[in-house]
Amino acid sequence: AELVNGGQNDVNITLCDDIVLNDNVLKEDGSLNGDGSDFRSWTPIGYYRSAYSNLTYNGTFDGAGHTISGLYCNTPTTNYVGLFGNASEDCVIKNVGLIDSYVYGKEEVGAIAGYARGVVENCYNTGYVYGRREVGGIAGKTTGTIKYCYNTGSVNNSENYYTAGIVGYNDGLVENCYNSGTINGLYCVGGISGYNSEIIESCYNTGDITGENNIAGITAQNNYGKVYNCYNTGTITSTDVFGGYAGGIVSANSNASAIVENCYSIGNVVGNVDYIGGVVGSISAGSITNCYYNNIVFTGNVCAGQTGGTLTASGKSTTEFASTDMATLLNADQENAPWEYLAGNPSPTLKAFNS
């Protein structure tokens, strides 16, 4: 970090071994071990202090399959926080896992990168992440590409918008990623993204997702975005008592270009919000096509509020989900046929994760 932040921001880095920054940063329950005063603090690689004081990392960081453990970054008033704080369009971050780590920032907070404009590939997080806006297990915000990444850690935001297992705010491409961590947020909380204005493809969520308003298994607010071939098995819980949205796949589809296709949810959707659905809470524009939910687990409607757009979705039983017929339905007329059913599973899975 010192090298890059000192001005050599285009240097390429390859790890030759695992790195241990601190020992036992987290307790067994995933919370911080003590008050943090005994840990060495991490300064993110690349920063954004203001429009006149910022530095991006422009190089390639290759973890070569190694891990970084014990990263401790407790900076609640700082934006762009993570292993990398500010990564440029030319930056590539790949092949690294962040474990036993604690990342706490203000806005654009992610375990691997606070703001990722380039490529984040084959990375994972098992640690604790907390922020106040645009918070993710992998990245806080992206306008680039996140692929083949996963999060099993706890991601939290009790103060503001956009919290998710992979990326809080997606304005790029997220593909072949999954979340199995517990996600707790306030507004716009999702298993994969909190807000989506571009593309999420071939991703899944198995973690429990909890928040107040706009809560969903894949992406909460699908505004201009496209969601293809994704599924959710986690429980979606909205704690709002004054209205709001919650859905198994998306909570709100709200623009003419917003598309959701060939997706399903078999997780329960819980809450007293006005708009709660097995697939989507509310659709006011765009299209949701060939999507399904388990109508035994969630006994409500596919959608609670449709004021526009097109909706082609339905409920299926637990037995119907556990079949090759269900995989055939999801594959529809896609040439690559991304779905398959493996005997003994409760529902179809994506071939990309089975190979």
XYZ file of C-alpha atoms in Angstrom:
355
model
C 0.000 0.000 0.000
C 2.805 2.408 0.873
C 4.455 1.840 -2.499
C 1.305 2.497 -4.522
C 0.023 5.342 -2.378
C 3.458 6.912 -2.629
C 2.974 7.317 -6.369
C 3.997 4.031 -8.010
C 0.386 3.209 -8.795
C 0.978 1.184 -11.956
C 3.213 -1.462 -10.375
C 2.281 -5.122 -10.935
C 2.231 -7.367 -7.873
C 2.231 -11.161 -7.566
C 2.058 -12.874 -4.189
C 4.478 -15.707 -3.551
C 2.961 -16.864 -0.271
C 0.085 -16.315 2.129
C 0.257 -13.056 4.085
C -0.721 -12.729 7.756
C -1.173 -9.127 8.877
C -2.710 -9.887 12.286
C -3.760 -13.013 14.152
C -7.275 -13.748 15.398
C -8.922 -10.541 14.225
C -12.364 -12.140 14.370
C -13.981 -14.296 17.007
C -15.625 -17.587 16.099
C -18.974 -15.825 15.615
C -17.418 -13.492 13.034
C -17.380 -10.357 15.209
C -14.322 -8.256 16.052
C -12.022 -9.802 18.649
C -11.643 -7.038 21.260
C -11.570 -3.320 20.499
C -8.961 -3.547 17.743
C -6.279 -1.597 19.607
C -3.848 -4.532 19.476
C -4.020 -4.896 15.690
C -1.891 -3.280 13.021
C -4.128 -1.096 10.861
C -4.346 -1.425 7.100
C -4.242 1.515 4.699
C -6.180 0.690 1.495
C -4.249 0.581 -1.784
C -5.452 3.639 -3.698
C -7.569 6.373 -2.165
C -10.143 9.082 -2.784
C -10.091 12.000 -0.371
C -11.647 14.587 -2.687
C -11.886 15.466 -6.366
C -8.490 17.116 -5.966
C -6.853 14.436 -3.847
C -7.233 10.911 -5.153
C -5.078 8.099 -6.457
C -6.117 4.936 -8.307
C -4.282 1.640 -8.518
C -3.687 0.954 -12.226
C -1.669 -2.248 -12.142
C -2.336 -5.986 -11.940
C -2.479 -7.650 -8.542
C -2.269 -11.447 -8.755
C -2.727 -13.290 -5.494
C -1.700 -16.515 -7.240
C -4.194 -18.458 -5.128
C -2.859 -17.184 -1.808
C -4.727 -15.602 1.096
C -4.366 -12.396 3.065
C -5.503 -12.839 6.637
C -5.876 -10.498 9.560
C -6.514 -7.315 7.582
C -7.848 -4.738 10.040
C -9.196 -1.465 8.639
C -11.390 0.508 11.042
C -11.997 3.886 9.357
C -15.691 4.777 9.800
C -15.327 8.300 8.338
C -13.356 7.287 5.235
C -14.719 6.459 1.760
C -13.219 3.890 -0.662
C -12.218 1.270 1.879
C -11.010 -2.302 1.416
C -7.847 -4.216 0.558
C -7.896 -1.835 -2.411
C -9.583 1.512 -1.947
C -9.641 3.014 -5.430
C -8.990 0.756 -8.451
C -8.938 2.183 -11.993
C -10.383 0.928 -15.292
C -6.966 -0.577 -16.113
C -6.656 -2.408 -12.807
C -6.921 -6.209 -12.507
C -7.279 -7.834 -9.092
C -7.340 -11.622 -9.173
C -6.763 -14.925 -7.412
C -6.764 -13.796 -3.795
C -8.834 -14.558 -0.705
C -9.333 -12.277 2.275
C -9.855 -14.199 5.523
C -10.134 -13.417 9.247
C -10.409 -9.716 8.412
C -12.379 -6.659 9.537
C -13.207 -3.860 7.090
C -15.159 -0.830 8.336
C -15.600 2.319 6.268
C -18.108 5.011 5.362
C -19.053 4.785 1.646
C -17.813 2.501 -1.150
C -16.713 -0.256 1.192
C -15.776 -3.784 0.102
C -13.460 -6.490 1.381
C -11.481 -6.690 -1.873
C -12.126 -3.198 -3.272
C -14.018 -0.102 -2.203
C -14.513 1.140 -5.776
C -13.582 -1.288 -8.566
C -13.611 0.186 -12.075
C -11.540 -2.566 -13.664
C -11.632 -6.353 -13.266
C -11.976 -8.323 -10.040
C -11.670 -12.030 -10.776
C -11.493 -15.242 -8.760
C -11.456 -13.486 -5.376
C -13.302 -14.234 -2.156
C -14.026 -12.889 1.302
C -14.800 -14.735 4.516
C -14.435 -11.768 6.888
C -16.566 -8.954 8.299
C -17.522 -5.849 6.291
C -19.395 -2.775 7.525
C -20.178 0.511 5.842
C -22.786 3.255 5.608
C -23.484 3.279 1.845
C -22.522 1.062 -1.112
C -21.214 -1.899 0.856
C -20.341 -5.333 -0.532
C -18.573 -8.545 0.376
C -16.319 -8.145 -2.665
C -16.698 -4.495 -3.726
C -18.647 -1.486 -2.543
C -19.223 -0.226 -6.075
C -18.206 -1.368 -9.547
C -18.337 0.093 -13.026
C -16.132 -2.727 -14.275
C -16.348 -6.519 -14.116
C -16.604 -8.862 -11.142
C -16.463 -12.543 -12.071
C -15.865 -15.892 -10.385
C -15.946 -14.308 -6.935
C -17.753 -15.303 -3.761
C -18.518 -14.082 -0.277
C -19.148 -16.164 2.829
C -18.558 -13.347 5.307
C -20.938 -11.038 7.147
C -21.802 -7.778 5.343
C -23.539 -5.035 7.305
C -24.995 -1.543 6.947
C -27.517 -0.159 9.427
C -27.440 3.450 8.254
C -28.038 3.869 4.527
C -28.458 2.386 1.043
C -27.045 -0.437 -1.092
C -25.710 -3.474 0.739
C -25.036 -6.906 -0.765
C -23.002 -10.086 -0.699
C -20.996 -9.280 -3.831
C -21.316 -5.555 -4.679
C -23.397 -2.825 -3.079
C -23.884 -0.780 -6.262
C -23.458 -2.450 -9.641
C -22.952 -0.309 -12.720
C -20.924 -2.968 -14.541
C -20.934 -6.725 -15.111
C -21.262 -9.308 -12.337
C -21.109 -12.911 -13.510
C -20.513 -16.365 -12.073
C -20.504 -15.123 -8.500
C -22.266 -16.320 -5.360
C -22.989 -15.277 -1.813
C -23.569 -17.567 1.151
C -22.860 -14.986 3.846
C -25.382 -13.239 6.073
C -26.307 -9.789 4.763
C -27.864 -7.142 7.021
C -28.694 -3.702 5.670
C -31.210 -0.899 5.803
C -32.413 0.068 2.307
C -31.767 -1.776 -0.981
C -30.259 -5.005 0.324
C -29.553 -7.996 -1.923
C -27.723 -11.282 -2.074
C -25.676 -10.234 -5.112
C -26.197 -6.463 -5.419
C -28.165 -3.748 -3.685
C -28.621 -1.680 -6.836
C -28.261 -2.874 -10.428
C -28.112 -0.683 -13.519
C -26.123 -3.023 -15.783
C -25.780 -6.851 -15.896
C -25.923 -9.675 -13.370
C -25.613 -13.104 -14.966
C -25.268 -16.683 -13.715
C -25.100 -15.821 -10.018
C -26.773 -17.252 -6.932
C -27.453 -16.524 -3.304
C -27.875 -18.994 -0.428
C -27.388 -16.516 2.433
C -30.120 -14.944 4.549
C -30.825 -11.335 3.583
C -32.343 -8.904 6.108
C -33.165 -5.214 5.857
C -35.883 -2.638 6.287
C -37.019 -1.772 2.755
C -36.194 -3.019 -0.777
C -34.872 -6.473 0.122
C -34.243 -9.296 -2.386
C -32.378 -12.514 -3.048
C -30.446 -11.315 -6.097
C -30.716 -7.522 -6.506
C -32.956 -5.153 -4.592
C -33.398 -2.212 -6.958
C -33.246 -3.317 -10.597
C -33.150 0.032 -12.353
C -32.036 -0.113 -16.006
C -30.368 -3.445 -15.167
C -30.488 -6.943 -16.618
C -30.582 -10.118 -14.518
C -30.135 -13.438 -16.314
C -30.006 -17.018 -15.035
C -29.796 -16.398 -11.311
C -31.346 -18.099 -8.288
C -31.947 -17.611 -4.604
C -32.387 -20.172 -1.809
C -31.899 -17.834 1.170
C -34.584 -16.329 3.399
C -35.470 -12.725 2.560
C -36.702 -10.670 5.529
C -38.023 -7.107 5.524
C -38.464 -5.415 8.901
C -40.289 -2.337 7.567
C -43.705 -1.690 9.102
C -44.650 1.381 7.038
C -44.677 -0.050 3.509
C -41.882 -1.062 1.206
C -40.779 -3.868 -1.108
C -39.380 -7.397 -0.842
C -38.973 -10.168 -3.416
C -37.334 -13.526 -3.894
C -35.306 -12.336 -6.892
C -35.753 -8.545 -7.087
C -37.676 -6.192 -4.831
C -38.497 -3.538 -7.456
C -38.235 -3.541 -11.258
C -38.589 0.111 -12.091
C -37.393 1.122 -15.550
C -38.414 0.266 -19.105
C -35.005 -1.271 -19.809
C -34.960 -3.368 -16.603
C -35.053 -7.076 -17.470
C -35.136 -10.280 -15.415
C -35.077 -13.596 -17.266
C -34.792 -17.309 -16.452
C -34.464 -16.947 -12.687
C -36.017 -18.551 -9.617
C -36.281 -18.365 -5.850
C -37.071 -21.218 -3.466
C -36.380 -19.167 -0.334
C -39.063 -17.719 1.904
C -39.887 -14.005 1.769
C -40.906 -12.622 5.159
C -42.303 -9.249 6.195
C -45.283 -6.958 6.590
C -44.342 -4.673 3.721
C -46.973 -3.530 1.233
C -45.281 -5.143 -1.775
C -43.950 -8.641 -1.151
C -43.676 -11.330 -3.803
C -42.147 -14.724 -4.457
C -40.332 -13.328 -7.509
C -40.656 -9.538 -7.269
C -42.214 -7.102 -4.815
C -43.263 -4.551 -7.420
C -42.875 -4.047 -11.159
C -43.695 -0.657 -12.633
C -41.757 -0.999 -15.903
C -39.518 -3.354 -17.836
C -40.011 -7.109 -18.059
C -39.729 -10.214 -15.916
C -39.842 -13.372 -18.022
C -39.694 -17.115 -17.343
C -39.183 -16.747 -13.593
C -40.469 -18.967 -10.793
C -40.808 -19.287 -7.040
C -41.612 -22.086 -4.590
C -45.270 -21.559 -3.706
C -45.108 -24.082 -0.862
C -42.307 -22.235 0.973
C -43.718 -18.773 0.191
C -47.488 -18.913 -0.023
C -48.045 -15.374 -1.298
C -48.275 -14.133 -4.874
C -45.573 -13.960 -7.499
C -45.805 -10.151 -7.306
C -47.696 -7.854 -4.952
C -47.871 -4.771 -7.120
C -47.769 -4.480 -10.896
C -48.456 -1.018 -12.273
C -46.618 -1.459 -15.572
C -44.184 -3.610 -17.490
C -44.671 -7.270 -18.408
C -44.595 -10.165 -15.960
C -44.408 -13.806 -16.971
C -43.734 -15.749 -13.798
C -45.415 -18.407 -11.683
C -45.214 -20.590 -8.608
C -44.048 -24.208 -8.572
C -44.206 -26.834 -5.854
C -41.217 -28.293 -4.027
C -41.638 -31.495 -6.048
C -41.785 -29.624 -9.341
C -38.586 -27.758 -8.559
C -36.658 -30.990 -7.926
C -36.755 -32.182 -11.528
C -35.110 -32.092 -14.931
C -38.335 -30.535 -16.235
C -37.604 -27.452 -14.125
C -34.118 -27.136 -15.633
C -35.661 -27.432 -19.097
C -38.090 -24.617 -18.284
C -35.271 -22.351 -17.135
C -33.092 -23.138 -20.124
C -35.952 -22.099 -22.412
C -34.461 -21.424 -25.842
C -30.946 -20.518 -24.638
C -28.317 -22.116 -26.870
C -25.829 -22.626 -24.037
C -28.473 -24.272 -21.773
C -26.860 -23.028 -18.515
C -29.181 -24.951 -16.172
C -29.086 -28.594 -15.135
C -30.720 -30.720 -12.487
C -28.540 -33.043 -10.411
C -30.336 -35.855 -8.604
C -30.845 -35.226 -4.895
C -30.798 -31.443 -5.114
C -33.887 -29.399 -4.207
C -33.742 -27.424 -7.479
C -31.718 -26.887 -10.677
C -28.238 -25.417 -10.490
C -25.958 -23.596 -12.912
C -23.562 -25.747 -14.906
C -20.800 -23.147 -14.494
C -20.564 -24.020 -10.801
C -20.829 -27.796 -11.243
C -17.846 -28.376 -13.514
